Amino acid sequence: MRPGVLSGLVQNPTGTAQSDALGERRRKQPTVATAVTSTRSAAQSPVGTGGLAGRYATALYELAADRWKLDEVLPQADALARLIDESPQFAAVLQDTRLDIRDARKAVLAVIKQQGFSELIINFVGVIADNRRLSRLRQILAAFAAVAAARRGEVSAEIVSAQPLTTAQRAQLQGKLAEAGYSRVVLQEHVDPEILGGLVVRVGPRLVDTSLQSRLVRLHYAMKGAA
């Protein structure tokens, strides 16, 4: 035991001062809710992570960093994003604003607890639910990945596809991005059946839309112009 700690115990045999100090440290330790609140007044966020989603994402990143839990939270945030993309039923609960907030919160937390997510992720989703932002959860997770990429000096590329990318498709896309000069890129994948096929790729301000939906729209206007 360090001398300073020992002398403190000797001078305070009841341990009251030490207990007060520990209690004060616990009170000062940031929670998910206080982290989100304090981040709202942040002067600047990493590029591409502004707005509401960026504030929540930055709060989660900084809280995880403060608690030395980034190695745990980063893969779990990716896993939660995949769960939303791959489970239409779960995504529907998140998006259904007609549900009572208490019922939606209970259902969503039950799912992520069953999936084995950490306490920090569970508490974070709980705060999002309490603030009636469950419909923005997927966007917040995408912003979180972008914050993490920015902190590592990487570029985040948002990819929208009609179906989840295969390993081969993902590797091919990363190769094409590398050829375009984006060697250190992190893919943020979203599934949107409404685009029908193809891809929508956004890297910073650059947008490449090769979706079948966009092609049909362009064909529609081209045919109207020729009529």
C-alpha positions as a Python dict, from the first residue, in 0.01 Angstrom:
ca = {
    (1, 'M'): (0, 0, 0),
    (2, 'R'): (135, 345, -88),
    (3, 'P'): (246, 561, 213),
    (4, 'G'): (4, 840, 117),
    (5, 'V'): (-291, 605, 130),
    (6, 'L'): (-173, 452, 458),
    (7, 'S'): (-129, 792, 622),
    (8, 'G'): (-475, 892, 508),
    (9, 'L'): (-622, 588, 678),
    (10, 'V'): (-432, 656, 996),
    (11, 'Q'): (-546, 1017, 1010),
    (12, 'N'): (-907, 915, 938),
    (13, 'P'): (-966, 591, 1127),
    (14, 'T'): (-1337, 588, 1039),
    (15, 'G'): (-1253, 602, 668),
    (16, 'T'): (-1505, 884, 616),
    (17, 'A'): (-1273, 1114, 422),
    (18, 'Q'): (-1161, 831, 197),
    (19, 'S'): (-1520, 726, 131),
    (20, 'D'): (-1613, 1085, 50),
    (21, 'A'): (-1323, 1107, -196),
    (22, 'L'): (-1425, 782, -368),
    (23, 'G'): (-1783, 899, -384),
    (24, 'E'): (-1676, 1229, -536),
    (25, 'R'): (-1474, 1050, -805),
    (26, 'R'): (-1772, 829, -888),
    (27, 'R'): (-1996, 1134, -917),
    (28, 'K'): (-1748, 1301, -1151),
    (29, 'Q'): (-1714, 993, -1374),
    (30, 'P'): (-1908, 1068, -1693),
    (31, 'T'): (-2212, 858, -1781),
    (32, 'V'): (-2359, 800, -2125),
    (33, 'A'): (-2628, 1062, -2063),
    (34, 'T'): (-2385, 1328, -1938),
    (35, 'A'): (-2144, 1253, -2223),
    (36, 'V'): (-2417, 1309, -2480),
    (37, 'T'): (-2525, 1632, -2309),
    (38, 'S'): (-2173, 1773, -2285),
    (39, 'T'): (-2095, 1686, -2645),
    (40, 'R'): (-2386, 1899, -2767),
    (41, 'S'): (-2180, 2208, -2698),
    (42, 'A'): (-1863, 2078, -2863),
    (43, 'A'): (-1718, 2338, -3096),
    (44, 'Q'): (-1608, 2100, -3370),
    (45, 'S'): (-1662, 1739, -3475),
    (46, 'P'): (-1458, 1529, -3720),
    (47, 'V'): (-1542, 1590, -4084),
    (48, 'G'): (-1861, 1411, -4189),
    (49, 'T'): (-1984, 1353, -3834),
    (50, 'G'): (-2178, 1668, -3757),
    (51, 'G'): (-2538, 1708, -3652),
    (52, 'L'): (-2732, 1499, -3405),
    (53, 'A'): (-2582, 1166, -3510),
    (54, 'G'): (-2233, 1310, -3483),
    (55, 'R'): (-2295, 1440, -3132),
    (56, 'Y'): (-2415, 1103, -3006),
    (57, 'A'): (-2134, 922, -3189),
    (58, 'T'): (-1865, 1152, -3051),
    (59, 'A'): (-2008, 1114, -2701),
    (60, 'L'): (-1989, 734, -2723),
    (61, 'Y'): (-1636, 743, -2863),
    (62, 'E'): (-1503, 978, -2597),
    (63, 'L'): (-1677, 791, -2316),
    (64, 'A'): (-1536, 458, -2437),
    (65, 'A'): (-1191, 616, -2466),
    (66, 'D'): (-1214, 761, -2114),
    (67, 'R'): (-1301, 416, -1978),
    (68, 'W'): (-1036, 238, -2187),
    (69, 'K'): (-1307, 36, -2362),
    (70, 'L'): (-1256, 130, -2726),
    (71, 'D'): (-1128, -219, -2813),
    (72, 'E'): (-1458, -354, -2681),
    (73, 'V'): (-1696, -88, -2811),
    (74, 'L'): (-1564, -52, -3168),
    (75, 'P'): (-1639, -410, -3282),
    (76, 'Q'): (-1966, -416, -3087),
    (77, 'A'): (-2088, -98, -3258),
    (78, 'D'): (-2011, -263, -3594),
    (79, 'A'): (-2196, -577, -3483),
    (80, 'L'): (-2500, -374, -3378),
    (81, 'A'): (-2503, -196, -3715),
    (82, 'R'): (-2495, -535, -3892),
    (83, 'L'): (-2776, -660, -3671),
    (84, 'I'): (-2994, -368, -3780),
    (85, 'D'): (-2906, -420, -4147),
    (86, 'E'): (-2964, -794, -4141),
    (87, 'S'): (-3278, -806, -3925),
    (88, 'P'): (-3580, -639, -4089),
    (89, 'Q'): (-3792, -706, -3779),
    (90, 'F'): (-3543, -533, -3548),
    (91, 'A'): (-3504, -242, -3790),
    (92, 'A'): (-3883, -209, -3811),
    (93, 'V'): (-3910, -170, -3433),
    (94, 'L'): (-3647, 105, -3441),
    (95, 'Q'): (-3827, 292, -3717),
    (96, 'D'): (-4184, 255, -3590),
    (97, 'T'): (-4258, 589, -3421),
    (98, 'R'): (-4612, 473, -3342),
    (99, 'L'): (-4485, 242, -3068),
    (100, 'D'): (-4497, 363, -2711),
    (101, 'I'): (-4144, 470, -2621),
    (102, 'R'): (-4142, 242, -2314),
    (103, 'D'): (-4244, -60, -2520),
    (104, 'A'): (-3991, 19, -2792),
    (105, 'R'): (-3714, 70, -2537),
    (106, 'K'): (-3795, -257, -2361),
    (107, 'A'): (-3805, -454, -2687),
    (108, 'V'): (-3481, -310, -2826),
    (109, 'L'): (-3285, -352, -2503),
    (110, 'A'): (-3412, -710, -2467),
    (111, 'V'): (-3273, -792, -2812),
    (112, 'I'): (-2929, -640, -2759),
    (113, 'K'): (-2899, -795, -2412),
    (114, 'Q'): (-2985, -1133, -2558),
    (115, 'Q'): (-2717, -1080, -2824),
    (116, 'G'): (-2456, -1026, -2553),
    (117, 'F'): (-2369, -660, -2606),
    (118, 'S'): (-2172, -483, -2336),
    (119, 'E'): (-2318, -269, -2060),
    (120, 'L'): (-2183, 48, -2222),
    (121, 'I'): (-2357, -26, -2553),
    (122, 'I'): (-2679, -120, -2372),
    (123, 'N'): (-2675, 201, -2168),
    (124, 'F'): (-2600, 404, -2480),
    (125, 'V'): (-2897, 259, -2667),
    (126, 'G'): (-3107, 317, -2356),
    (127, 'V'): (-3022, 688, -2359),
    (128, 'I'): (-3103, 706, -2730),
    (129, 'A'): (-3440, 545, -2657),
    (130, 'D'): (-3510, 781, -2365),
    (131, 'N'): (-3440, 1074, -2597),
    (132, 'R'): (-3675, 928, -2860),
    (133, 'R'): (-3399, 884, -3117),
    (134, 'L'): (-3421, 509, -3183),
    (135, 'S'): (-3506, 577, -3547),
    (136, 'R'): (-3164, 743, -3579),
    (137, 'L'): (-2967, 458, -3417),
    (138, 'R'): (-2831, 320, -3745),
    (139, 'Q'): (-2723, 667, -3853),
    (140, 'I'): (-2557, 725, -3515),
    (141, 'L'): (-2363, 398, -3548),
    (142, 'A'): (-2247, 502, -3895),
    (143, 'A'): (-2132, 836, -3752),
    (144, 'F'): (-1953, 651, -3470),
    (145, 'A'): (-1757, 447, -3723),
    (146, 'A'): (-1673, 769, -3909),
    (147, 'V'): (-1552, 931, -3585),
    (148, 'A'): (-1331, 629, -3514),
    (149, 'A'): (-1194, 635, -3870),
    (150, 'A'): (-1121, 1008, -3846),
    (151, 'R'): (-934, 960, -3519),
    (152, 'R'): (-720, 694, -3690),
    (153, 'G'): (-656, 919, -3990),
    (154, 'E'): (-871, 707, -4219),
    (155, 'V'): (-1144, 800, -4468),
    (156, 'S'): (-1497, 670, -4419),
    (157, 'A'): (-1690, 557, -4727),
    (158, 'E'): (-2067, 511, -4700),
    (159, 'I'): (-2189, 223, -4914),
    (160, 'V'): (-2557, 156, -4982),
    (161, 'S'): (-2653, -170, -5151),
    (162, 'A'): (-2979, -353, -5213),
    (163, 'Q'): (-2840, -663, -5039),
    (164, 'P'): (-2549, -717, -4797),
    (165, 'L'): (-2214, -718, -4975),
    (166, 'T'): (-2032, -1048, -5012),
    (167, 'T'): (-1667, -1080, -4909),
    (168, 'A'): (-1563, -1078, -5277),
    (169, 'Q'): (-1771, -768, -5354),
    (170, 'R'): (-1630, -588, -5052),
    (171, 'A'): (-1273, -667, -5154),
    (172, 'Q'): (-1340, -555, -5512),
    (173, 'L'): (-1489, -228, -5391),
    (174, 'Q'): (-1196, -160, -5161),
    (175, 'G'): (-962, -225, -5453),
    (176, 'K'): (-1148, 26, -5671),
    (177, 'L'): (-1138, 286, -5394),
    (178, 'A'): (-765, 229, -5352),
    (179, 'E'): (-718, 286, -5727),
    (180, 'A'): (-906, 616, -5684),
    (181, 'G'): (-660, 726, -5416),
    (182, 'Y'): (-846, 611, -5104),
    (183, 'S'): (-600, 358, -4967),
    (184, 'R'): (-696, 400, -4602),
    (185, 'V'): (-1071, 370, -4624),
    (186, 'V'): (-1329, 221, -4388),
    (187, 'L'): (-1653, 97, -4543),
    (188, 'Q'): (-1979, 189, -4371),
    (189, 'E'): (-2230, -48, -4524),
    (190, 'H'): (-2607, 6, -4539),
    (191, 'V'): (-2872, -214, -4693),
    (192, 'D'): (-3163, -43, -4871),
    (193, 'P'): (-3377, -276, -5086),
    (194, 'E'): (-3545, 28, -5246),
    (195, 'I'): (-3240, 99, -5463),
    (196, 'L'): (-3318, -238, -5634),
    (197, 'G'): (-2958, -306, -5737),
    (198, 'G'): (-2617, -150, -5792),
    (199, 'L'): (-2444, 70, -5536),
    (200, 'V'): (-2450, 420, -5394),
    (201, 'V'): (-2103, 522, -5276),
    (202, 'R'): (-2030, 842, -5084),
    (203, 'V'): (-1678, 943, -4982),
    (204, 'G'): (-1683, 1286, -4821),
    (205, 'P'): (-1850, 1524, -5068),
    (206, 'R'): (-1815, 1280, -5360),
    (207, 'L'): (-2117, 1071, -5452),
    (208, 'V'): (-2131, 792, -5709),
    (209, 'D'): (-2480, 654, -5766),
    (210, 'T'): (-2495, 342, -5984),
    (211, 'S'): (-2817, 210, -5830),
    (212, 'L'): (-3082, 56, -6053),
    (213, 'Q'): (-3337, 293, -5901),
    (214, 'S'): (-3140, 598, -6019),
    (215, 'R'): (-3094, 446, -6363),
    (216, 'L'): (-3469, 392, -6394),
    (217, 'V'): (-3535, 751, -6285),
    (218, 'R'): (-3288, 885, -6543),
    (219, 'L'): (-3444, 661, -6810),
    (220, 'H'): (-3789, 789, -6717),
    (221, 'Y'): (-3688, 1152, -6762),
    (222, 'A'): (-3500, 1074, -7081),
    (223, 'M'): (-3812, 912, -7230),
    (224, 'K'): (-4028, 1207, -7122),
    (225, 'G'): (-3782, 1444, -7289),
    (226, 'A'): (-3793, 1244, -7613),
    (227, 'A'): (-4175, 1234, -7620),
}
